[in-house]
Each structure stands twice: as C-alpha cells, then as structure tokens.
Coordinates of C-alpha atoms and ligand atoms in Angstrom, one line a residue:
M1 CA 81.9 101.4 104.2
T2 CA 78.9 100.5 104.1
A3 CA 77.6 97.3 104.1
D4 CA 75.0 95.8 102.8
H5 CA 73.5 93.4 105.6
T6 CA 70.6 92.5 103.5
S7 CA 72.5 90.3 101.2
A8 CA 70.7 87.2 99.5
P9 CA 72.2 83.8 101.2
S10 CA 73.4 82.8 97.5
D11 CA 76.3 85.5 97.6
H12 CA 78.2 83.1 100.2
Y13 CA 81.3 81.7 99.1
E14 CA 84.0 79.8 100.9
V15 CA 86.4 81.9 99.1
V16 CA 86.2 85.3 97.6
V17 CA 89.3 86.6 95.4
V18 CA 89.1 90.4 94.4
G19 CA 91.9 90.9 91.6
A20 CA 92.2 88.9 88.5
G21 CA 95.6 89.0 87.7
I22 CA 98.3 86.3 88.2
A23 CA 98.5 86.6 92.0
G24 CA 94.6 86.3 92.2
L25 CA 94.7 83.7 89.7
N26 CA 97.1 81.8 92.1
A27 CA 94.7 82.5 95.3
L28 CA 92.1 80.9 93.2
A29 CA 94.0 78.1 92.0
V30 CA 95.4 77.0 95.4
A31 CA 92.2 77.6 97.3
S32 CA 90.3 75.3 95.1
G33 CA 92.6 72.3 95.3
Y34 CA 91.1 72.6 99.2
L35 CA 87.7 72.7 97.9
G36 CA 85.4 70.6 96.1
P37 CA 83.1 70.6 93.0
H38 CA 80.2 71.8 95.1
D39 CA 81.8 74.7 97.0
R40 CA 81.8 77.9 95.4
V41 CA 84.5 80.7 94.6
L42 CA 84.0 84.3 94.0
L43 CA 86.4 86.2 91.5
V44 CA 86.0 89.9 91.6
D45 CA 87.6 92.9 89.1
R46 CA 87.1 96.3 87.8
R47 CA 88.5 95.4 84.5
H48 CA 86.4 93.5 81.9
R49 CA 88.2 90.1 81.9
V50 CA 91.1 88.1 83.6
G51 CA 94.4 88.7 82.9
G52 CA 95.4 91.8 85.1
M53 CA 97.7 94.5 83.9
W54 CA 98.7 92.0 80.5
V55 CA 94.9 93.1 79.5
D56 CA 96.0 96.9 79.1
T57 CA 99.5 96.3 78.5
Y58 CA 101.1 97.2 75.2
P59 CA 100.6 94.5 72.5
Y60 CA 104.3 93.6 71.9
V61 CA 104.4 92.9 75.7
R62 CA 106.3 89.1 76.0
L63 CA 106.9 87.2 79.1
H64 CA 110.5 87.7 79.8
Q65 CA 110.3 84.4 81.7
P66 CA 109.7 80.6 80.1
H67 CA 106.0 80.6 79.8
P68 CA 105.6 77.4 81.5
F69 CA 106.7 79.6 85.0
F70 CA 103.7 82.1 84.6
T71 CA 100.9 79.8 85.9
A72 CA 98.1 79.9 88.2
G73 CA 99.4 76.8 91.0
D74 CA 100.7 74.4 88.7
I75 CA 98.0 74.6 85.7
P76 CA 99.9 73.3 83.0
W77 CA 100.3 75.5 79.7
T78 CA 98.4 74.5 76.3
L79 CA 100.6 76.4 73.9
G80 CA 102.6 73.2 72.4
E81 CA 105.8 75.8 72.0
G82 CA 109.1 74.5 73.5
R83 CA 110.0 74.8 76.9
A84 CA 112.0 78.3 76.6
Y85 CA 109.8 79.9 74.6
L86 CA 108.6 83.4 75.7
A87 CA 104.7 84.1 75.2
T88 CA 103.1 87.2 73.9
K89 CA 100.6 89.2 75.3
W90 CA 97.5 87.5 73.4
E91 CA 99.1 84.1 74.7
V92 CA 99.5 84.9 78.2
L93 CA 96.1 86.3 78.1
D94 CA 95.0 82.9 76.5
H95 CA 96.8 81.2 79.0
F96 CA 94.6 83.2 81.5
S97 CA 91.3 82.3 80.2
H98 CA 92.3 78.2 80.2
C99 CA 93.1 78.6 83.8
I100 CA 90.0 79.9 84.5
A101 CA 88.1 76.9 82.5
E102 CA 90.2 74.5 84.6
L103 CA 89.4 76.0 87.8
R104 CA 85.7 75.7 86.6
H105 CA 86.2 71.5 86.8
R106 CA 87.4 71.8 90.4
V107 CA 84.8 74.3 92.0
R108 CA 81.7 76.2 91.2
L109 CA 83.7 79.9 90.0
D110 CA 81.0 82.8 89.5
Q111 CA 83.1 86.1 88.3
W112 CA 81.8 90.0 88.6
L113 CA 84.0 91.6 86.4
E114 CA 83.7 94.9 86.1
T115 CA 83.0 95.3 89.4
E116 CA 85.0 97.8 91.9
Y117 CA 86.0 95.8 95.7
V118 CA 85.2 99.0 98.2
G119 CA 85.8 97.5 101.3
H120 CA 85.2 94.3 103.7
E121 CA 84.6 93.5 107.4
V122 CA 84.8 90.7 109.6
V123 CA 80.9 89.7 110.9
D124 CA 80.8 87.1 113.5
G125 CA 83.8 85.4 111.8
T126 CA 82.3 85.5 108.3
V127 CA 84.0 88.0 105.9
R128 CA 81.7 90.3 104.0
V129 CA 83.3 91.9 101.0
T130 CA 81.4 94.9 99.6
C131 CA 81.8 95.6 96.1
R132 CA 80.4 98.0 93.3
G133 CA 79.1 97.2 89.8
A134 CA 79.8 99.3 86.3
E135 CA 76.1 100.3 86.9
G136 CA 76.9 102.0 90.3
R137 CA 74.7 99.1 92.3
E138 CA 76.2 97.9 95.6
R139 CA 77.0 94.3 95.7
V140 CA 77.8 92.4 99.1
A141 CA 79.4 88.5 98.8
S142 CA 80.0 86.8 102.3
A143 CA 82.9 84.4 102.6
E144 CA 84.3 82.1 105.0
R145 CA 87.5 83.3 103.6
F146 CA 89.1 86.7 101.7
V147 CA 92.0 86.9 99.8
K148 CA 92.7 90.8 98.2
A149 CA 95.3 90.4 95.4
T150 CA 94.7 94.2 94.2
S151 CA 98.4 93.8 94.1
L152 CA 100.3 96.8 92.2
E153 CA 97.9 98.1 90.5
I154 CA 99.5 98.8 87.4
M155 CA 98.1 101.0 84.8
P156 CA 99.9 102.0 81.2
N157 CA 101.9 105.3 81.5
R158 CA 100.6 108.7 79.6
P159 CA 102.4 110.2 76.8
F160 CA 105.5 112.5 78.6
P161 CA 103.7 115.5 78.4
V162 CA 106.1 118.3 76.4
S163 CA 106.1 122.0 75.9
S164 CA 107.0 121.6 72.2
E165 CA 104.8 121.5 69.2
Q166 CA 107.3 119.7 66.9
V167 CA 107.7 116.1 68.3
Q168 CA 105.0 113.5 68.8
S169 CA 104.6 112.2 72.5
V170 CA 103.2 108.7 72.9
T171 CA 103.1 105.9 74.8
P172 CA 103.9 102.4 74.1
E173 CA 100.3 101.0 73.7
S174 CA 100.1 103.1 70.4
D175 CA 101.9 100.0 69.3
V176 CA 105.2 100.6 67.7
R177 CA 105.1 98.1 65.3
E178 CA 101.5 99.1 63.5
G179 CA 100.2 102.8 64.4
E180 CA 101.5 106.0 63.1
I181 CA 104.9 106.1 64.4
A182 CA 105.4 102.6 62.0
R183 CA 104.3 104.5 59.4
S184 CA 106.7 107.3 59.9
T185 CA 110.2 107.1 59.3
A186 CA 111.4 110.1 61.7
P187 CA 113.6 109.2 64.1
V188 CA 112.3 107.7 67.7
W189 CA 113.8 108.7 70.9
I190 CA 112.4 106.2 73.8
V191 CA 112.3 107.3 77.4
G192 CA 113.4 105.1 80.0
G193 CA 115.9 102.3 80.1
G194 CA 113.9 99.3 81.4
K195 CA 112.0 96.1 80.5
T196 CA 109.3 98.4 78.1
A197 CA 112.2 100.2 76.7
M198 CA 113.7 97.1 75.9
D199 CA 110.8 95.3 74.5
T200 CA 110.2 98.6 72.8
A201 CA 113.6 98.8 71.1
R202 CA 114.0 95.3 70.0
A203 CA 110.0 96.1 68.5
I204 CA 110.9 98.8 66.3
I205 CA 114.6 97.7 65.4
T206 CA 113.5 94.2 64.1
A207 CA 110.4 95.9 62.1
Q208 CA 112.0 98.6 60.9
P209 CA 116.0 98.1 60.4
G210 CA 117.7 101.1 59.5
R211 CA 115.7 103.6 61.3
E212 CA 117.4 106.1 64.1
V213 CA 116.2 104.9 67.1
N214 CA 117.9 106.3 70.1
M215 CA 116.9 105.7 73.7
L216 CA 117.0 107.9 76.9
A217 CA 118.2 105.3 79.6
G218 CA 117.5 107.3 82.8
S219 CA 120.6 106.1 85.4
G220 CA 120.7 102.9 83.3
T221 CA 119.1 99.3 83.9
F222 CA 120.6 95.7 84.6
F223 CA 118.6 92.6 83.9
L224 CA 119.2 89.2 84.8
E225 CA 120.6 87.3 82.1
R226 CA 117.9 85.0 80.8
D227 CA 120.5 82.2 79.4
R228 CA 122.0 82.2 82.6
A229 CA 118.8 81.4 84.6
F230 CA 117.4 79.4 81.9
P231 CA 120.3 77.6 80.3
T232 CA 119.5 75.6 77.4
G233 CA 121.0 72.1 75.9
H234 CA 123.8 70.6 77.8
R235 CA 124.3 73.8 79.9
R236 CA 120.9 72.8 81.7
W237 CA 122.5 70.1 83.2
W238 CA 126.0 71.6 84.5
G239 CA 126.1 75.5 83.8
G240 CA 123.5 78.5 84.0
Q241 CA 122.9 80.0 87.4
R242 CA 120.3 78.1 89.8
G243 CA 118.3 80.7 91.7
Y244 CA 118.3 79.4 95.1
P245 CA 122.2 80.1 95.7
Y246 CA 122.0 83.4 94.0
F247 CA 119.3 84.4 96.3
R248 CA 120.5 82.8 99.3
D249 CA 123.9 84.4 98.8
W250 CA 122.6 87.9 98.2
S251 CA 120.6 87.7 101.2
M252 CA 123.2 86.5 103.8
R253 CA 125.8 89.9 102.0
F254 CA 122.7 92.3 103.0
D255 CA 123.4 93.5 106.7
G256 CA 120.2 95.8 106.1
T257 CA 122.5 98.8 106.2
N258 CA 125.3 98.0 103.4
E259 CA 122.4 98.1 100.5
R260 CA 125.1 100.0 98.0
E261 CA 127.8 97.5 98.7
V262 CA 125.5 94.3 98.1
M263 CA 123.6 95.6 94.5
R264 CA 127.4 96.5 93.5
W265 CA 128.2 92.4 94.0
V266 CA 124.6 92.1 92.0
S267 CA 125.3 94.6 89.2
D268 CA 128.5 93.3 88.2
H269 CA 127.4 89.5 89.3
P270 CA 128.2 87.0 86.1
S271 CA 124.3 86.8 86.0
T272 CA 123.0 90.2 84.9
I273 CA 123.1 92.2 81.9
S274 CA 122.8 95.8 80.8
I275 CA 123.3 97.9 77.3
T276 CA 124.7 100.8 79.7
P277 CA 127.9 101.4 81.5
R278 CA 127.5 100.9 85.4
P279 CA 123.4 101.1 85.0
R280 CA 122.1 101.6 88.6
D281 CA 118.5 100.5 88.7
F282 CA 117.2 96.6 89.1
L283 CA 113.9 95.9 88.8
F284 CA 114.6 92.0 88.5
G285 CA 113.4 92.0 84.9
Q286 CA 115.5 89.3 82.6
L287 CA 117.0 89.8 79.3
S288 CA 118.8 87.5 77.0
R289 CA 122.5 88.1 75.3
S290 CA 121.2 87.9 71.9
E291 CA 118.2 90.6 72.9
A292 CA 120.9 92.6 74.4
T293 CA 123.0 92.6 71.5
T294 CA 120.3 93.3 69.0
I295 CA 119.2 96.0 70.9
S296 CA 122.6 97.7 71.3
A297 CA 123.5 97.2 67.6
G298 CA 120.3 98.8 66.6
L299 CA 120.2 102.0 68.8
R300 CA 121.9 104.9 67.4
Q301 CA 122.5 106.6 70.4
V302 CA 122.2 105.4 74.3
V303 CA 121.8 108.5 76.9
T304 CA 122.0 108.0 79.9
D305 CA 119.9 111.0 81.6
H306 CA 116.1 111.6 82.7
L307 CA 113.9 113.5 80.6
V308 CA 112.3 116.7 82.1
D309 CA 110.8 119.2 79.0
V310 CA 111.2 118.7 75.1
V311 CA 111.6 122.5 73.8
D312 CA 111.2 124.3 70.8
E313 CA 114.2 126.8 70.1
G314 CA 115.3 128.1 67.1
G315 CA 112.9 126.2 64.8
R316 CA 113.9 122.8 66.4
P317 CA 113.1 120.9 69.7
H318 CA 115.9 120.2 72.3
L319 CA 115.9 117.6 74.9
E320 CA 116.0 119.4 78.5
L321 CA 117.6 117.0 80.6
R322 CA 117.9 116.2 84.4
S323 CA 121.6 116.8 84.2
G324 CA 121.2 120.6 82.7
A325 CA 122.1 119.0 79.8
R326 CA 120.5 120.2 76.3
R327 CA 120.4 118.3 73.0
A328 CA 118.4 119.3 69.6
I329 CA 116.8 116.4 68.2
E330 CA 114.9 116.2 64.6
P331 CA 111.7 118.0 64.0
G332 CA 108.9 115.5 63.8
S333 CA 110.8 113.1 65.9
W334 CA 108.7 110.5 68.2
L335 CA 109.0 110.6 71.7
V336 CA 107.7 107.2 73.3
N337 CA 107.3 107.1 77.6
C338 CA 108.6 103.8 78.7
S339 CA 109.3 105.4 81.9
G340 CA 108.4 103.2 84.0
H341 CA 105.0 101.7 86.0
F342 CA 106.1 100.7 89.6
F343 CA 106.6 103.2 92.6
R344 CA 104.2 106.1 90.6
G345 CA 100.7 107.6 91.6
E346 CA 99.1 107.1 95.1
Q347 CA 99.8 104.6 97.6
Q348 CA 97.1 102.0 98.2
P349 CA 95.9 101.6 101.7
Y350 CA 97.9 99.7 103.8
A351 CA 96.5 96.6 105.4
P352 CA 98.4 93.6 106.5
Y353 CA 99.1 90.1 105.1
T354 CA 97.2 88.8 107.3
S355 CA 93.9 89.9 109.7
A356 CA 93.5 89.0 113.4
G357 CA 91.6 85.6 113.1
G358 CA 93.5 84.5 109.8
R359 CA 90.7 84.6 107.8
V360 CA 91.7 87.5 105.0
A361 CA 94.8 87.3 103.5
T362 CA 96.5 90.5 101.6
V363 CA 98.7 91.0 98.2
T364 CA 100.0 94.5 98.2
P365 CA 103.1 96.1 97.4
R366 CA 102.4 97.9 101.3
S367 CA 102.7 94.4 103.0
T368 CA 104.9 92.3 100.6
I369 CA 106.0 89.0 102.0
A370 CA 107.8 87.5 98.5
L371 CA 109.4 88.7 95.7
L372 CA 106.6 88.1 93.3
A373 CA 103.0 88.7 93.8
S374 CA 102.4 85.7 92.3
F375 CA 104.3 83.8 94.9
S376 CA 102.8 85.7 97.7
G377 CA 99.4 84.4 96.4
Y378 CA 100.4 81.3 96.3
F379 CA 102.1 81.0 99.1
I380 CA 99.5 83.5 101.5
T381 CA 96.6 81.3 100.3
H382 CA 97.9 77.9 101.3
L383 CA 98.3 79.2 104.4
L384 CA 95.1 80.7 104.5
M385 CA 93.3 77.4 103.5
L386 CA 95.5 75.8 106.3
G387 CA 94.5 77.5 109.4
K388 CA 97.8 79.0 109.4
L389 CA 98.2 82.5 107.8
D390 CA 97.9 84.3 111.6
E391 CA 100.7 81.4 113.2
L392 CA 103.4 81.9 111.5
P393 CA 106.0 84.1 112.3
L394 CA 106.2 86.0 109.3
Y395 CA 108.0 89.6 108.2
E396 CA 106.2 91.7 105.8
V397 CA 107.7 94.8 104.3
D398 CA 105.8 98.2 103.1
A399 CA 108.0 97.7 99.7
D400 CA 106.1 100.5 97.9
T401 CA 107.2 103.1 100.5
L402 CA 110.5 101.6 100.7
G403 CA 111.0 101.6 96.7
R404 CA 110.4 105.3 96.3
R405 CA 112.7 105.9 98.9
D406 CA 115.6 104.0 97.8
R407 CA 115.8 101.7 95.3
D408 CA 119.2 99.8 96.4
A409 CA 117.6 99.2 100.1
W410 CA 114.0 98.1 98.1
A411 CA 115.6 95.0 96.2
C412 CA 117.8 94.0 99.0
T413 CA 115.0 93.8 101.3
V414 CA 112.4 92.2 99.0
V415 CA 115.0 89.7 98.2
A416 CA 115.7 89.0 102.2
V417 CA 112.1 89.0 102.9
H418 CA 111.0 86.6 100.1
M419 CA 114.2 84.2 101.2
H420 CA 113.6 84.7 105.4
N421 CA 109.4 83.8 104.6
L422 CA 109.9 80.9 102.5
S423 CA 112.7 79.2 104.8
V424 CA 109.8 80.0 107.6
M425 CA 107.2 78.3 105.4
I426 CA 109.7 75.2 105.0
D427 CA 109.1 73.7 108.4
A428 CA 105.3 74.7 108.3
L429 CA 103.6 73.6 105.0
P430 CA 103.5 70.3 103.2
R431 CA 106.5 69.2 100.9
T432 CA 103.6 69.2 98.7
V433 CA 103.1 73.1 98.4
F434 CA 106.6 73.2 97.1
A435 CA 106.5 70.5 94.9
R436 CA 103.3 71.8 93.2
N437 CA 104.3 75.1 92.8
G438 CA 104.3 75.9 89.2
L439 CA 106.0 79.6 89.7
D440 CA 109.1 77.7 90.9
F441 CA 112.4 78.6 88.4
E442 CA 114.2 76.0 90.2
K443 CA 112.4 73.5 88.0
W444 CA 113.7 74.6 84.9
F445 CA 116.9 72.6 85.8
P446 CA 116.9 68.5 85.7
L447 CA 115.9 66.3 88.7
H448 CA 119.6 66.2 90.4
R449 CA 119.8 69.8 90.6
Q450 CA 116.8 70.3 92.1
L451 CA 117.8 67.7 94.5
L452 CA 120.8 69.7 95.2
T453 CA 119.1 72.6 95.8
S454 CA 116.7 70.8 98.4
V455 CA 119.5 69.4 100.0
Q456 CA 121.0 73.0 100.3
V457 CA 117.7 74.4 101.6
M458 CA 117.1 71.9 104.2
R459 CA 120.5 72.7 105.3
E460 CA 120.6 76.4 105.4
H461 CA 117.2 77.7 106.6
G462 CA 117.6 78.3 110.0
A463 CA 120.7 80.0 109.3
L464 CA 119.3 82.1 106.7
I465 CA 115.9 82.7 108.8
E466 CA 118.1 84.0 112.0
H467 CA 120.6 86.3 109.3
T468 CA 117.2 87.9 107.0
A469 CA 115.8 88.6 110.6
A470 CA 118.6 90.4 111.9
A471 CA 119.0 91.9 108.6
L472 CA 115.3 93.7 108.1
D473 CA 114.9 94.9 111.6
R474 CA 118.1 96.9 110.8
V475 CA 116.2 97.8 107.6
R476 CA 112.9 98.8 110.1
E477 CA 115.4 101.0 112.2
V478 CA 117.3 102.8 109.5
H479 CA 114.3 103.5 106.9
G480 CA 111.5 103.6 109.4
V481 CA 109.4 101.8 107.0
R482 CA 107.0 98.9 108.3
C483 CA 109.6 95.9 108.0
G484 CA 109.0 92.9 110.6
P485 CA 106.5 90.5 112.1
L486 CA 103.1 92.0 112.7
P487 CA 102.8 93.3 116.4
E488 CA 99.6 92.1 117.3
L489 CA 100.5 88.6 116.0
A490 CA 103.6 88.6 117.4
A491 CA 102.2 89.6 120.9
A492 CA 99.2 86.7 120.9
R493 CA 102.1 84.3 120.5
Ligands
FAD501 C1 105.4 96.0 81.5 C2 105.3 95.3 82.5 C3 105.8 93.7 82.0 C4 106.0 92.8 82.7 N1 106.0 91.8 82.3 C5 106.3 90.6 83.4 C6 107.2 89.3 83.0 O1 107.4 88.9 81.7 N2 107.1 88.7 83.8 C7 106.6 88.5 85.3 O2 106.7 87.3 85.7 N3 106.2 89.9 85.5 C8 106.4 90.7 84.7 N4 105.6 92.2 85.1 C9 105.4 92.3 86.4 C10 103.9 92.2 86.4 O3 103.4 92.9 87.3 C11 103.6 90.6 87.1 O4 104.3 89.7 86.4 C12 102.1 90.6 87.6 O5 101.7 89.7 86.0 C13 101.3 91.1 88.2 O6 100.2 90.7 88.2 P1 99.3 90.7 89.4 O7 98.1 90.0 90.1 O8 100.3 91.0 90.8 O9 98.6 92.4 89.7 P2 97.8 92.9 88.7 O10 98.2 92.0 86.9 O11 97.7 94.8 88.5 O12 96.3 92.4 88.8 C14 95.9 93.0 89.8 C15 94.2 92.7 89.5 O13 93.5 93.4 90.6 C16 92.6 94.6 89.9 N5 92.0 95.2 90.6 C17 92.9 96.2 91.6 N6 91.8 97.1 92.7 C18 90.7 96.7 92.5 C19 89.4 96.8 93.3 N7 89.3 98.0 93.9 N8 88.4 96.6 92.7 C20 88.5 95.6 91.6 N9 89.6 95.2 90.9 C21 91.0 95.4 91.7 C22 93.3 95.0 88.8 O14 92.2 95.1 88.4 C23 94.1 94.2 88.4 O15 93.3 93.0 87.4 C24 105.8 93.2 84.5 C25 105.2 94.2 84.8 C26 105.0 95.4 83.6 C27 104.6 96.6 84.1

C-alpha cells in the first residue's frame, strides 16, 4: 500500500467508515452517539450511493424481517406502515437516505462515494486510510478511529452459463415482473431454493397466475418461520418463539463436533419452515406460512437437484442435473439464476476484528464476531469508541472459510460465536447499549416478555460463555479454521 503522507489536514476525521451498507451505517450511527456536532466523520463506498447490496439487488426484493428491525442504531423509520410490514427495496434505500440525513444532524458527515478503499496503516496512533476515486486519483484520510465494514461484498449473480440455444438464461435483476420474461408465457425454471428463489417464485406466481413456474431447489432450504419469530395480535403476548431461548438452546446443544445432529434439531424445530421435504440448507432467511403456501400452490414442479448445464438434444433442451438425471423442458423456457450470493468468488483478505491498539475495527466474514453484519457494526463500534475493542476476550471465526467447507458447522458456529460474544459484552458494556439496539428482534415482544429475556440472560450468560468457548475451541481443532480469541490480545492480557 502507498500512502500520501502530504495529505491535507482538512482530511482528518474522528472516525472513518468504509462500507455504506447496513453494517457501516450502524458503525456511523453508534460513533455519532459518542461525538458532537463539530466532529468530522467520513463514509467511503465504491458504489454511487448508500445502501450496500440493496443498491444492486433485484427490484422485487423485500426485507424478510419487519422493517423497524433493519436500521442504523435506533433510528426510527418514517414509512408510516404497521410494524409487521416488509419494506421493499426502494423503501429500504429511502430509509438508508433518511439515516444519513439524521446522522448529519449529529456530526459533520462527509461522503466519498464511487471511491475504492485501498488500504490503511496506523502511524503514530493515527489511522491513515488510502482510497482511490473513480477518476483514479488517490485520496488519503486520517482518523482517530477506523471501521472497515466492507462485509460480505455481495454482488448480483450472472446468468447461469448453458450450452443450449433454446432457453433464455437471466438473473432476477432483469425483473421477472416487468422485464421481457414477464411479456412471455413460456415456462420458467427458477434455479435455487433460498430467499431469492422464494422472492422470485412469489413475484411471478402473483403477477402471472397460471403460468408454468418450476423450481430446481438444490438440496432444499429451510427458513425461520416469520409468523413464529414475529407473532401478531394476541400471540405477541404469549405465543411465537422469542429469539433468545431459541439461540441459547441451539448454542447449548452444539459441542463443536455434533453439527449434523444439531442441524437436524434446527430443521425439525417448529420454528422452521420449508417448501421441500427434508431440506438441507439454512442461511437464516425468513419465510411466512402464507408465503410458503402461495409458492407451493403456484409451482408446477419442485426438483431437489442441482443444475449442471442445459443441452439441446433431439431438438429439445434438456436439464442436466448433478445426480446424473436429465429432464426435457419446453423450448423457449426461461432460466432464472437464484443460486445464491454467499460463499462464492474470491475470498477477501483476512484482517482481525480489531487491530492491536484497538483503533481499527473490521467487519468481514473472515473475522466474524456476530451472526449478522449489522450486529457486528453496532457492537464493534461501541467497543471501539469506549476504548474496549482490544480488551475483551471476544471469539472471532473465519466464517467464510468454514461456510465454504461445511454449512452445518458454519451455521452452528456463527450462532455460538454470537451468543458467546454478546454474553461477554453484557458484563462490559453499559445497559443503554443493549436498550438502544434497534436491530434486536426481542423488542418485537411486549415488555413483560422482554423482561423475562433480560432475567434469563443475566442468569445464564456465565454458563453460555463457558459452554460456547469449549465448543468453539473444538471447532478450531476439528475444522482447522481460525476460531478463537486473538492470540496477540490473549498474550497481552
Ligand atoms: C438477496 C438478499 C436478500 C437479503 N435480504 C435480507 C433481509 O431481508 N434482511 C436482512 O437482515 N438481511 C438480508 N440479507 C443479508 C444482507 O446481506 C444484509 O442484510 C445486509 O444488507 C448486508 O449489509 P452489509 O453492510 O453487511 O454489506 P453490504 O450491503 O454488502 O455493504 C458493504 C459495502 O461495502 C462496500 N465496499 C466493499 N468493499 C469496498 C472497497 N474496497 N472500497 C469501498 N467500498 C467497499 C460495498 O460497495 C458495499 O456498499 C440479504 C442478502 C441477500 C443477498
């Protein structure tokens, strides 16, 4: 990395955040709470606007959780819809803009958009962040503290490459409700069985009832049932499934080696739902019972197999599947690639979640400290601003490498890391940090149920820390991935 050591003093900030997705905006919101209206803060992103992956994701994507729980810090939405409403892509992007407007009231916020983060170094206790603008010019900002929230680097899928000349291979970004595909009546094959596949199936089925829509669902995916995680009406008072006991039980069952057995428990749990029998994949997506019913009723065929290619033979296109099976399909059929965004492409370089000295925090899947990047951005920035980032014995896991090797171990490990670190932070962070966490699903429930969760957390977090630490140490030994406290911090302690 090259640094411009002649950078102008006007490019000095209290905090620089790279990544204008939900993780970066949580970092900004939290940092602004420790700063005043004269403090300067910088947000850098390579995209042309704030919003992260939501900027480029397919147009009919909706939040899978009720919208109030997708925010920066505790900034309320201004949508005027009921609490259970699932915001659309454009509403999510508007909320990002609203959060930026709110943060401008708290601090002096600069934005360097269409700007690539190149690297950083800590020089005499100051962080120098080097970036490159769209025109190729190098820009350097110096900062007291730096949050790198480049996160998952999710980009849209490409059309599935096929040999056949008789099918049309597209992506969800081509808009199945309004694009060319919507003007055709030819059969559709959705490739994939996760959240994007469910959104795509629902969009076509509701826009064009009666059209032949099929799904090649891979190994099948199961989802958290939204109606149980966010019960409505009277059920909010006594029904549904609070998140804390669910994830506590999950972590306490996991011993670092028994991920198959634990994931069977997860998929058999009444809190999960699927449109395929015996689903294998789980990515923490949410689906409601009525969505599942609409999708199941509208799909002509659901095939649990993986697409390898589409080839023309005897004048007809055929799906070639991983199992070795072949299926003739209608000429002119559409193939929509919904085969997933995670654990693909090149890995980001590893960086620990904290630098020695605690001035640099990193949110990427190579050094995961919480289940969701938004949570990481929120908590890591509280620790950073309180000067506690390199003090606490948090566990980090290379979730990206583990997820590419073993999805069951990945799911159990990120839940255990999440529960471990939150339990450690309970004793180290002020209560207000938890009270003002707008991302926390527990806040869906009435106060008496939130109080019950608080009592359980206070009573159980010691045992959770001990159990999850032992399980996570075993993950490191069994899977040979980075999983544990940072050795240099442990040595300094
Ligand atoms: C199809 C789909 C639907 C989803 N739906 C939901 C949902 O409903 N609810 C939910 O909670 N989660 C959902 N997720 C998970 C989702 O990824 C997260 O919710 C979240 O929006 C990700 O935010 P992030 O900040 O972690 O990452 P991103 O949104 O990817 O933001 C990272 C930002 O960093 C920038 N960046 C990266 N590298 C650089 C660099 N070198 N220089 C400059 N900038 C850089 C990127 O441009 C990007 O803007 C969904 C994921 C997918 C793929």
